[in-house]
Structures are given as C-alpha cells and as structure tokens.
Tab-separated table of C-alpha atoms and ligand atoms in Angstrom:
chain	number	residue	atom	x	y	z
A	64	MET	CA	-14.988	22.281	0.689
A	65	GLY	CA	-18.426	20.709	0.822
A	66	ASN	CA	-18.195	18.778	4.077
A	67	ASP	CA	-21.979	19.004	4.426
A	68	TRP	CA	-22.641	17.627	0.929
A	69	THR	CA	-24.164	14.209	0.405
A	70	GLU	CA	-21.938	11.529	-1.114
A	71	ARG	CA	-23.278	11.856	-4.644
A	72	THR	CA	-22.444	15.556	-4.687
A	73	LYS	CA	-18.970	14.914	-3.243
A	74	LEU	CA	-18.335	12.293	-5.945
A	75	VAL	CA	-18.922	14.927	-8.626
A	76	HIS	CA	-17.465	18.081	-7.061
A	77	ALA	CA	-15.269	17.510	-3.994
A	78	GLY	CA	-11.627	18.496	-4.370
A	79	ALA	CA	-12.119	20.283	-7.717
A	80	ARG	CA	-9.394	22.815	-8.546
A	81	ARG	CA	-9.723	25.189	-11.453
A	82	SER	CA	-6.926	26.920	-13.319
A	83	GLN	CA	-7.108	30.508	-14.587
A	84	TYR	CA	-9.014	29.178	-17.636
A	85	GLY	CA	-12.041	28.110	-15.598
A	86	GLU	CA	-12.231	24.702	-17.291
A	87	MET	CA	-15.425	22.795	-16.431
A	88	SER	CA	-13.955	19.293	-16.495
A	89	GLU	CA	-10.974	18.576	-14.257
A	90	ALA	CA	-7.716	19.373	-16.065
A	91	ILE	CA	-4.971	16.801	-16.612
A	92	PHE	CA	-1.748	18.404	-15.398
A	93	LEU	CA	0.516	15.995	-17.269
A	94	THR	CA	3.710	17.399	-15.818
A	95	GLN	CA	6.243	15.716	-13.575
A	96	GLY	CA	7.946	18.953	-12.479
A	97	PHE	CA	7.055	22.525	-11.519
A	98	VAL	CA	8.977	25.778	-12.071
A	99	TYR	CA	9.502	28.692	-9.708
A	100	PRO	CA	9.598	32.396	-10.564
A	101	ASP	CA	12.813	32.868	-8.569
A	102	ALA	CA	15.288	31.050	-6.348
A	103	GLU	CA	13.737	32.444	-3.168
A	104	THR	CA	10.362	30.893	-4.069
A	105	ALA	CA	12.014	27.532	-4.739
A	106	GLU	CA	13.775	27.681	-1.368
A	107	ALA	CA	10.559	28.611	0.450
A	108	ARG	CA	8.597	25.820	-1.218
A	109	PHE	CA	11.170	23.192	-0.208
A	110	ILE	CA	10.861	24.401	3.399
A	111	GLU	CA	7.073	24.144	3.270
A	112	ALA	CA	4.808	23.723	0.257
A	113	GLY	CA	1.432	25.483	0.589
A	114	GLU	CA	-1.989	24.085	-0.395
A	115	ASP	CA	-1.681	24.938	-4.067
A	116	GLU	CA	2.075	24.550	-4.415
A	117	PHE	CA	3.800	21.518	-5.911
A	118	ILE	CA	7.435	20.448	-6.207
A	119	TYR	CA	7.604	17.153	-8.084
A	120	ALA	CA	4.919	14.699	-9.200
A	121	ARG	CA	6.341	11.895	-7.028
A	122	TYR	CA	5.330	14.126	-4.067
A	123	GLY	CA	2.099	15.530	-5.479
A	124	ASN	CA	0.415	16.902	-8.604
A	125	PRO	CA	-2.725	19.051	-9.013
A	126	THR	CA	-4.746	16.360	-10.845
A	127	VAL	CA	-3.659	13.696	-8.371
A	128	ARG	CA	-4.482	16.089	-5.513
A	129	MET	CA	-8.055	16.466	-6.809
A	130	PHE	CA	-8.469	12.683	-6.685
A	131	GLU	CA	-6.982	12.522	-3.176
A	132	GLU	CA	-9.229	15.287	-1.852
A	133	ARG	CA	-12.335	13.804	-3.456
A	134	MET	CA	-11.639	10.397	-1.887
A	135	ALA	CA	-10.862	11.878	1.550
A	136	ALA	CA	-14.107	13.894	1.416
A	137	LEU	CA	-16.093	10.826	0.368
A	138	GLU	CA	-14.680	8.743	3.219
A	139	GLY	CA	-15.112	11.605	5.737
A	140	ALA	CA	-11.368	11.582	6.468
A	141	GLU	CA	-8.863	14.426	6.710
A	142	ASP	CA	-6.411	13.447	4.006
A	143	ALA	CA	-5.299	10.859	1.444
A	144	PHE	CA	-2.311	9.882	-0.709
A	145	ALA	CA	-2.889	8.314	-4.133
A	146	THR	CA	-0.679	5.486	-5.373
A	147	ALA	CA	0.231	3.767	-8.642
A	148	SER	CA	-1.808	0.661	-7.753
A	149	GLY	CA	-3.800	-0.854	-4.928
A	150	MET	CA	-0.744	-2.887	-3.901
A	151	ALA	CA	1.419	0.242	-3.669
A	152	ALA	CA	-1.216	1.539	-1.234
A	153	VAL	CA	-1.193	-1.658	0.872
A	154	ASN	CA	2.619	-1.746	0.872
A	155	ALA	CA	2.925	1.891	1.963
A	156	ALA	CA	0.158	1.761	4.583
A	157	LEU	CA	1.945	-1.158	6.289
A	158	PHE	CA	5.679	-0.561	5.720
A	159	SER	CA	5.507	3.186	6.448
A	160	GLN	CA	4.459	2.526	10.048
A	161	LEU	CA	6.144	-0.806	10.912
A	162	ARG	CA	9.676	-1.636	12.010
A	163	ALA	CA	11.580	-4.725	13.170
A	164	GLY	CA	10.234	-5.985	16.493
A	165	ASP	CA	6.624	-4.913	15.783
A	166	HIS	CA	3.690	-7.318	15.652
A	167	VAL	CA	0.752	-7.399	13.222
A	168	VAL	CA	-2.575	-9.190	13.606
A	169	SER	CA	-4.163	-9.976	10.242
A	170	ALA	CA	-7.304	-11.672	9.002
A	171	LYS	CA	-6.231	-14.828	7.169
A	172	ALA	CA	-8.540	-14.395	4.156
A	173	LEU	CA	-6.593	-11.892	2.043
A	174	PHE	CA	-6.187	-10.917	-1.607
A	175	GLY	CA	-3.192	-12.898	-2.947
A	176	SER	CA	-0.694	-10.012	-3.119
A	177	CYS	CA	-1.800	-8.664	0.290
A	178	LEU	CA	-1.132	-12.140	1.693
A	179	PHE	CA	2.353	-12.100	0.110
A	180	ILE	CA	3.195	-8.785	1.816
A	181	VAL	CA	1.873	-9.859	5.206
A	182	GLU	CA	2.994	-13.507	5.158
A	183	ASN	CA	6.314	-13.281	3.267
A	184	LEU	CA	7.633	-9.710	3.241
A	185	LEU	CA	6.873	-8.365	6.718
A	186	PRO	CA	8.546	-11.312	8.532
A	187	ARG	CA	11.650	-10.841	6.341
A	188	PHE	CA	12.047	-7.406	7.974
A	189	GLY	CA	11.568	-8.655	11.530
A	190	VAL	CA	7.826	-8.016	11.865
A	191	ASP	CA	5.874	-10.863	13.494
A	192	VAL	CA	2.431	-11.676	12.104
A	193	THR	CA	-0.439	-13.606	13.687
A	194	PHE	CA	-3.242	-14.714	11.348
A	195	VAL	CA	-6.749	-14.966	12.755
A	196	GLU	CA	-10.198	-15.983	11.555
A	197	GLY	CA	-11.402	-12.466	10.737
A	198	THR	CA	-15.018	-13.090	11.696
A	199	ASP	CA	-14.028	-14.251	15.225
A	200	LEU	CA	-13.678	-11.186	17.496
A	201	GLU	CA	-12.269	-13.274	20.344
A	202	ALA	CA	-9.454	-14.432	18.085
A	203	TRP	CA	-8.461	-10.787	17.389
A	204	GLN	CA	-8.461	-10.088	21.123
A	205	ALA	CA	-6.458	-13.233	21.944
A	206	ALA	CA	-3.794	-12.370	19.352
A	207	VAL	CA	-2.923	-8.962	20.869
A	208	ARG	CA	0.618	-8.611	22.266
A	209	SER	CA	2.379	-5.699	23.954
A	210	ASN	CA	4.153	-4.905	20.635
A	211	THR	CA	1.051	-5.138	18.400
A	212	LYS	CA	1.124	-2.098	16.090
A	213	VAL	CA	-1.276	-2.911	13.246
A	214	PHE	CA	-4.543	-4.789	12.698
A	215	PHE	CA	-5.103	-5.594	9.002
A	216	LEU	CA	-8.237	-6.922	7.302
A	217	GLU	CA	-10.256	-7.049	4.108
A	218	THR	CA	-14.024	-7.183	4.191
A	219	MET	CA	-15.787	-8.597	2.295
A	220	SER	CA	-13.095	-11.218	1.824
A	221	ASN	CA	-11.920	-12.543	-1.524
A	222	PRO	CA	-13.337	-14.847	-2.866
A	223	THR	CA	-15.670	-16.275	-0.209
A	224	LEU	CA	-17.279	-12.929	0.736
A	225	GLU	CA	-17.047	-13.269	4.498
A	226	VAL	CA	-17.946	-10.079	6.310
A	227	ILE	CA	-15.869	-8.868	9.265
A	228	ASP	CA	-17.345	-6.678	12.012
A	229	ILE	CA	-15.252	-3.513	11.501
A	230	ALA	CA	-16.638	-1.675	14.548
A	231	GLY	CA	-15.988	-4.751	16.720
A	232	VAL	CA	-12.390	-5.156	15.512
A	233	ALA	CA	-11.856	-1.371	15.834
A	234	ARG	CA	-12.795	-1.471	19.538
A	235	ILE	CA	-10.208	-4.202	20.189
A	236	SER	CA	-7.611	-2.429	18.045
A	237	LYS	CA	-8.114	0.914	19.839
A	238	ALA	CA	-7.860	-0.718	23.279
A	239	ALA	CA	-4.603	-2.375	22.116
A	240	GLY	CA	-3.254	0.967	20.853
A	241	ALA	CA	-2.950	-0.487	17.335
A	242	CYS	CA	-3.705	1.082	13.952
A	243	LEU	CA	-6.617	-0.636	12.140
A	244	VAL	CA	-5.938	-0.789	8.390
A	245	VAL	CA	-8.955	-1.848	6.296
A	246	ASP	CA	-8.790	-2.851	2.622
A	247	ASN	CA	-12.301	-1.806	1.560
A	248	VAL	CA	-12.065	-2.735	-2.129
A	249	PHE	CA	-14.713	-5.463	-2.334
A	250	ALA	CA	-17.362	-3.540	-0.383
A	251	THR	CA	-16.703	-0.201	-2.193
A	252	PRO	CA	-16.791	3.249	-0.532
A	253	ILE	CA	-20.455	3.461	-1.519
A	254	PHE	CA	-21.679	0.508	0.560
A	255	GLN	CA	-19.285	0.350	3.496
A	256	ARG	CA	-18.063	3.393	5.446
A	257	SER	CA	-15.015	1.821	7.053
A	258	PHE	CA	-13.613	5.076	8.379
A	259	ALA	CA	-16.872	5.951	10.137
A	260	LEU	CA	-16.983	2.399	11.559
A	261	GLY	CA	-13.638	2.950	13.301
A	262	ALA	CA	-10.879	2.096	10.816
A	263	ASP	CA	-7.797	4.320	11.230
A	264	VAL	CA	-6.574	3.841	7.656
A	265	VAL	CA	-8.648	2.810	4.631
A	266	ILE	CA	-7.141	1.473	1.409
A	267	TYR	CA	-8.584	1.141	-2.083
A	268	SER	CA	-7.421	-0.402	-5.281
A	269	ALA	CA	-8.930	2.257	-7.584
A	270	THR	CA	-8.318	-0.251	-10.386
A	271	LYS	CA	-11.569	-1.948	-9.404
A	272	HIS	CA	-14.927	-0.140	-8.977
A	273	ILE	CA	-13.453	3.393	-8.945
A	274	ASP	CA	-12.155	3.135	-12.517
A	275	GLY	CA	-14.789	0.490	-13.130
A	276	GLN	CA	-14.139	0.439	-16.859
A	277	GLY	CA	-10.966	-1.618	-17.036
A	278	ARG	CA	-8.498	1.105	-18.040
A	279	CYS	CA	-5.969	2.037	-15.346
A	280	LEU	CA	-4.219	0.804	-12.244
A	281	GLY	CA	-4.465	3.052	-9.220
A	282	GLY	CA	-4.755	3.046	-5.453
A	283	ILE	CA	-5.186	5.297	-2.456
A	284	VAL	CA	-4.496	5.404	1.282
A	285	ILE	CA	-6.952	7.468	3.341
A	286	GLY	CA	-6.537	8.524	6.978
A	287	SER	CA	-5.919	11.324	9.452
A	288	ARG	CA	-3.762	14.283	8.365
A	289	ASP	CA	-1.208	13.246	10.963
A	290	PHE	CA	-0.912	9.693	9.562
A	291	ILE	CA	-0.892	10.741	5.901
A	292	ARG	CA	1.582	13.614	6.251
A	293	ASN	CA	3.814	12.476	9.120
A	294	THR	CA	3.975	8.705	8.566
A	295	LEU	CA	2.910	7.788	5.040
A	296	GLU	CA	4.045	10.712	2.891
A	297	GLY	CA	7.750	10.421	3.705
A	298	TYR	CA	7.709	6.730	2.777
A	299	LEU	CA	5.777	7.166	-0.483
A	300	LYS	CA	7.563	10.338	-1.589
A	301	HIS	CA	10.931	8.618	-1.411
A	302	THR	CA	10.011	5.122	-2.570
A	303	GLY	CA	8.174	6.183	-5.726
A	304	GLY	CA	4.657	4.751	-5.549
A	305	ALA	CA	3.010	7.900	-6.968
A	306	LEU	CA	-0.088	7.775	-9.184
A	307	SER	CA	0.227	9.093	-12.758
A	308	PRO	CA	-1.727	12.348	-13.313
A	309	PHE	CA	-3.408	10.790	-16.336
A	310	ASN	CA	-4.598	7.808	-14.288
A	311	ALA	CA	-5.758	10.181	-11.514
A	312	TRP	CA	-7.909	11.954	-14.089
A	313	VAL	CA	-9.444	8.651	-15.243
A	314	MET	CA	-10.224	7.860	-11.587
A	315	LEU	CA	-11.796	11.308	-11.040
A	316	LYS	CA	-14.086	10.672	-13.994
A	317	GLY	CA	-14.826	7.196	-12.586
A	318	LEU	CA	-15.855	8.711	-9.258
A	319	GLU	CA	-18.515	10.864	-10.946
A	320	THR	CA	-20.498	7.735	-11.814
A	321	LEU	CA	-19.320	5.434	-8.990
A	322	ASP	CA	-22.523	5.612	-6.950
A	323	LEU	CA	-24.780	4.944	-9.943
A	324	ARG	CA	-22.637	2.084	-11.221
A	325	CYS	CA	-22.256	0.379	-7.833
A	326	ARG	CA	-25.981	0.583	-7.116
A	327	ALA	CA	-26.935	-0.805	-10.544
A	328	GLN	CA	-24.349	-3.590	-10.249
A	329	ALA	CA	-25.455	-4.484	-6.701
A	330	ALA	CA	-29.130	-4.562	-7.743
A	331	SER	CA	-28.272	-6.990	-10.558
A	332	ALA	CA	-26.075	-9.062	-8.212
A	333	ALA	CA	-28.996	-9.412	-5.781
A	334	MET	CA	-31.334	-10.529	-8.601
A	335	LEU	CA	-28.771	-13.004	-9.886
A	336	ALA	CA	-28.059	-14.435	-6.426
A	337	GLU	CA	-31.761	-14.923	-5.786
A	338	ALA	CA	-32.199	-16.646	-9.143
A	339	LEU	CA	-29.385	-19.075	-8.274
A	340	VAL	CA	-30.299	-20.040	-4.710
A	341	GLY	CA	-31.249	-23.729	-4.548
A	342	HIS	CA	-30.075	-24.471	-8.123
A	343	GLU	CA	-29.509	-28.219	-8.499
A	344	LYS	CA	-25.998	-27.784	-9.969
A	345	LEU	CA	-24.767	-25.702	-7.023
A	346	ASN	CA	-23.622	-26.678	-3.546
A	347	ARG	CA	-23.713	-23.106	-2.398
A	348	VAL	CA	-24.513	-19.532	-3.444
A	349	ILE	CA	-22.584	-16.955	-1.423
A	350	TYR	CA	-23.938	-13.407	-1.542
A	351	PRO	CA	-23.826	-11.086	1.482
A	352	GLY	CA	-27.284	-9.725	0.635
A	353	LEU	CA	-28.979	-13.124	1.031
A	354	PRO	CA	-30.713	-13.866	4.357
A	355	GLN	CA	-28.847	-17.225	4.521
A	356	HIS	CA	-25.382	-15.549	4.426
A	357	PRO	CA	-23.535	-16.496	7.663
A	358	GLN	CA	-23.108	-12.818	8.613
A	359	ALA	CA	-26.487	-11.625	7.279
A	360	GLU	CA	-27.278	-9.649	10.421
A	361	LEU	CA	-23.894	-7.897	10.358
A	362	VAL	CA	-24.309	-7.167	6.635
A	363	ARG	CA	-27.569	-5.353	7.425
A	364	ARG	CA	-25.794	-3.248	10.071
A	365	GLN	CA	-22.525	-2.582	8.281
A	366	MET	CA	-23.243	-2.545	4.543
A	367	GLU	CA	-25.977	-0.842	2.646
A	368	THR	CA	-26.463	-3.743	0.191
A	369	GLY	CA	-24.901	-7.124	-0.503
A	370	GLY	CA	-22.429	-5.540	-2.933
A	371	THR	CA	-21.481	-6.395	-6.501
A	372	MET	CA	-19.782	-9.784	-5.996
A	373	ILE	CA	-21.173	-13.327	-5.792
A	374	ALA	CA	-19.465	-16.701	-5.347
A	375	VAL	CA	-20.971	-20.043	-6.315
A	376	ASP	CA	-19.713	-23.537	-5.555
A	377	LEU	CA	-20.472	-25.959	-8.374
A	378	LYS	CA	-21.138	-29.619	-7.746
A	379	GLY	CA	-18.564	-31.589	-9.758
A	380	GLY	CA	-15.470	-29.555	-8.806
A	381	LYS	CA	-12.975	-28.211	-11.325
A	382	THR	CA	-14.444	-30.076	-14.321
A	383	ALA	CA	-17.884	-28.610	-13.730
A	384	ALA	CA	-16.465	-25.155	-12.968
A	385	PHE	CA	-14.373	-25.056	-16.173
A	386	ARG	CA	-17.296	-26.349	-18.274
A	387	PHE	CA	-19.461	-23.566	-16.784
A	388	LEU	CA	-16.844	-20.821	-17.381
A	389	ASN	CA	-16.282	-21.940	-20.964
A	390	ALA	CA	-20.016	-22.006	-21.715
A	391	LEU	CA	-20.686	-18.410	-20.624
A	392	LYS	CA	-21.340	-15.961	-23.478
A	393	ILE	CA	-21.611	-12.546	-21.754
A	394	PHE	CA	-19.488	-13.068	-18.634
A	395	LEU	CA	-15.793	-12.799	-19.488
A	396	ILE	CA	-13.112	-14.907	-17.800
A	397	SER	CA	-10.896	-12.419	-15.969
A	398	ASN	CA	-9.436	-11.955	-12.505
A	399	ASN	CA	-10.393	-8.250	-12.429
A	400	LEU	CA	-13.538	-7.165	-10.588
A	401	GLY	CA	-15.867	-4.224	-10.092
A	402	ASP	CA	-15.988	-3.610	-13.841
A	403	ALA	CA	-18.847	-2.531	-16.139
A	404	LYS	CA	-18.322	-5.889	-17.849
A	405	SER	CA	-19.439	-8.949	-15.872
A	406	LEU	CA	-16.469	-11.174	-15.056
A	407	VAL	CA	-15.907	-14.688	-13.724
A	408	THR	CA	-12.842	-16.263	-12.235
A	409	HIS	CA	-11.884	-19.693	-10.891
A	410	PRO	CA	-9.866	-18.799	-7.761
A	411	ALA	CA	-8.381	-22.267	-7.101
A	412	THR	CA	-6.495	-22.296	-10.426
A	413	THR	CA	-5.775	-18.549	-10.826
A	414	THR	CA	-5.817	-15.921	-8.039
A	415	HIS	CA	-5.323	-18.502	-5.270
A	416	GLN	CA	-3.228	-21.039	-7.209
A	417	ARG	CA	-0.102	-20.154	-5.175
A	418	LEU	CA	-1.754	-21.251	-1.905
A	419	SER	CA	-1.294	-24.758	-0.542
A	420	GLN	CA	-4.246	-27.146	-0.612
A	421	THR	CA	-4.432	-26.813	3.196
A	422	GLN	CA	-4.633	-23.005	2.958
A	423	ARG	CA	-7.303	-23.201	0.254
A	424	ASP	CA	-9.287	-25.712	2.324
A	425	SER	CA	-9.137	-23.498	5.391
A	426	LEU	CA	-10.404	-20.534	3.324
A	427	GLY	CA	-13.248	-22.502	1.734
A	428	ILE	CA	-11.743	-22.185	-1.766
A	429	THR	CA	-13.028	-25.420	-3.230
A	430	ASP	CA	-12.319	-26.701	-6.754
A	431	GLY	CA	-15.892	-25.899	-7.721
A	432	LEU	CA	-15.829	-22.290	-6.485
A	433	VAL	CA	-16.398	-19.554	-9.079
A	434	ARG	CA	-16.239	-15.840	-8.246
A	435	ILE	CA	-18.632	-13.598	-10.144
A	436	SER	CA	-18.253	-9.829	-10.523
A	437	VAL	CA	-21.568	-8.428	-11.702
A	438	GLY	CA	-21.378	-5.632	-14.281
A	439	LEU	CA	-23.713	-3.156	-15.915
A	440	GLU	CA	-25.335	-5.355	-18.563
A	441	GLY	CA	-29.078	-6.058	-18.500
A	442	PRO	CA	-29.734	-8.249	-15.445
A	443	GLN	CA	-32.066	-10.592	-17.340
A	444	ASP	CA	-29.330	-11.264	-19.918
A	445	LEU	CA	-26.902	-12.060	-17.107
A	446	ILE	CA	-29.328	-14.435	-15.405
A	447	SER	CA	-30.082	-16.243	-18.711
A	448	ASP	CA	-26.361	-16.529	-19.502
A	449	ILE	CA	-25.587	-18.106	-16.112
A	450	LEU	CA	-28.578	-20.455	-16.157
A	451	SER	CA	-27.774	-21.654	-19.717
A	452	ALA	CA	-24.122	-22.211	-18.847
A	453	LEU	CA	-25.111	-24.224	-15.774
A	454	ASP	CA	-27.299	-26.392	-18.001
A	455	VAL	CA	-24.439	-27.354	-20.291
A	456	GLY	CA	-23.175	-30.914	-19.767
A	457	ASN	CA	-26.374	-32.412	-18.430
B	219	LIG	C1	-7.138	-5.774	-6.580
B	219	LIG	C2	-6.998	-5.725	-5.123
B	219	LIG	C3	-5.837	-5.206	-4.529
B	219	LIG	C4	-4.654	-4.737	-5.335
B	219	LIG	O1	-4.939	-3.705	-6.210
B	219	LIG	P1	-4.118	-3.431	-7.572
B	219	LIG	O2	-4.676	-2.150	-8.044
B	219	LIG	O3	-4.350	-4.596	-8.464
B	219	LIG	O4	-2.679	-3.324	-7.168
B	219	LIG	C5	-5.769	-5.185	-3.150
B	219	LIG	N1	-6.783	-5.650	-2.387
B	219	LIG	C6	-7.922	-6.143	-2.922
B	219	LIG	C7	-8.995	-6.637	-2.020
B	219	LIG	C8	-8.071	-6.198	-4.301
B	219	LIG	O5	-9.191	-6.697	-4.835
C-alpha cells in the first residue's frame, strides 16, 4: 500500500490495518495468542500463515505488524521484524546470519552494547572480527577475507559524530559478497536513507527518535523479504526478542510526528552548533552540518541535514565538563538521545566508561567531551542555557 506516497504520508498511513469496527487510530491488539474456529484452520495456519493471520505474539501481532510495515515502507524495503529493543535488533541481525568460521568487518566506533556483541560475543562463538576506521574505505577493502560474511557500521558514530560513506562501503561489501548491516539510529530514517544508499539490512533502536518521548524500548530490523523471512524470522521467533504490542502502538504514534520532530530538532541543533563555534571555553564543536566537519562534503551528499546531535570538547577536561553539566537548567543529564527533551551526557564516565583509555583515545573520546541531544524546546532558550552554563566557573 502507498508505495508512491511521500515519506510524510507513509509515516501517518503506511501499514494501517483496520478491524471490523473501522477505528480511526491504530488499535492495540494486546493479546499474546490467537484462536482458530476449528482444528483444520489451526493446522493450515501452522503450515503457512497468510497476510492477516497470526499464531502467537512472539511470531507476530497485528499492532506490531502495522509498525513493521510502516517502517519497511518508509525505508523503501520489502519487509521488517520489530524487536523488544534496539539491541535485540542488532543481536538478531548479526547472530541470525553468522556461524563459527565466518568473518565480520566492523567500524570501530560503535555504541557500547553493539561493541560488546561484536568484540566479546561473536568471537566466543567462533566468528572472527576485524575492526577498521569506518571513514577509511581502503581499510574496509583491505580487511576483506574469503570468509567475510558481514560488514557492520553505525553512522553517524556515537559520540564523535563521524560520518561513514554508506554507498562507498556498500560497493566494497557487495563485491565481497558480504551483507552490509547499518545501524542508522543517530542519523534517523528521516535524514539518511541507508537502504537506498546500498545497505542490505538497516537497524533502528526505536527507543530513540521514533518514540522520541522517552516512554518505551523498541527496535526493528529492515531488509529484503528473503532476509527477514528466511534468515531473521526463525532466529527471532524462537529466541524471544519480540516487541510488545503496546510498545508497537507507542512507536506507531511516534512515527506520525517523526518527520516534524526530527526537522525541528535538527534546525535547533544547527542554530546551537553555530552559536558555539569558536567559543573560548571549547576546543571543538562537532556537528555534521557545519562546513568545518571533517566529512562535510559527504554529509551534504548522504544526509539531508546535520541531524539532531552535537558534541563539544571543553577545555579543562572532566572538571570543566562536570561543572558545565551541573550548571545546565533545561538540558537534562541522561544517556538517552533523540528525545523531545534536550539531553547531555559525558561519554568518558558513562556510556564509554567500560572502554580502556587507549580505546577512548583512539575514538577521540576525551575527558572534556560532552554529547548533546537537541530536543523540541525553544532554540533560544537552549542556546542561552548552554552559554550560561559555559560561563560558570570563570
Ligand atoms: C540506543 C542505541 C542502540 C540500542 O538500542 P536500545 O533500544 O537501547 O536497545 C543501538 N545502537 C545505537 C546507535 C543506539 O544509539
């Protein structure tokens, strides 16, 4: 339905299913099981379930299906499977297609839990991993082996907002016969069309911009019908990573306003970044929408805007960073992101605390680095709050 619709229309209508009551808003089918009129129907459904036929909510549910179809339509992909969290999506997208003896090439700048899966869990099951500098296409090429099965990356990266050339990595991945899995959370489905750029599988933590109002965990894996049904579904169905129907409904409602929220948040982020460039208390302002961003040219090609996230590196390290965080009045200290509420986090002591000093150094996570997720408040209030907090301790 609606393949020729623009994204904003898909976000509101794609995948809608209506019951016999003709409800306007999507219904919450808060049921884990389904009943059959007779034994023959049950038997037939276990052989093959049709489009509108469900067996058990771990396999699928009408409300969850609406969310899956809306996300697949938005991404321009054939199918999707929703999961209980973003990490359940990452886990399933990787483990469902890998086995002992396979090789994975991964960008080294990863969300903490993604890094744990790729660095600690995969090797435990006999999968070799090579980490590369994601922005260096030659490094991806050089890492390819005859048993390379998966390329994995996040762009923009967390927390230093490096941007990886998805189309460039996709060309190398295709030539190597590998499956390119892209975690597109930071860039959002609004600003970066990873599937169209050549990714084979796209993952979201719906917990972030898709909910966008701090309520539920959720995730989704998007890809071809063949991948979703013949590789992923069997793994997820039997390992229990299914999304709750209630949470799927919250995400559906989030999608209706996703475009408006992301655009408003990105516009404020751009204003804030511009107001901070050259500030005497900062070593660096990192925002992909700034002309001085190291991948500014790629950002123009690959992303519609600079996104909703900023990172700043304060002179004076941890002491200055903590003083700044504690002086903020509107920005809340939280490791979430993509929310209506503006949030700040100090990666070195929270999200990236587990990493060694050497790893943090190689990722540019300095003691003065603060990650900023720009929300929906008035942009002038946000700018004043940041500038006042930077002034504290003069
Ligand atoms: C938050 C996040 C995840 C994990 O999502 P959860 O919903 O918290 O499980 C994965 N990747 C990135 C880039 C994230 O920001």
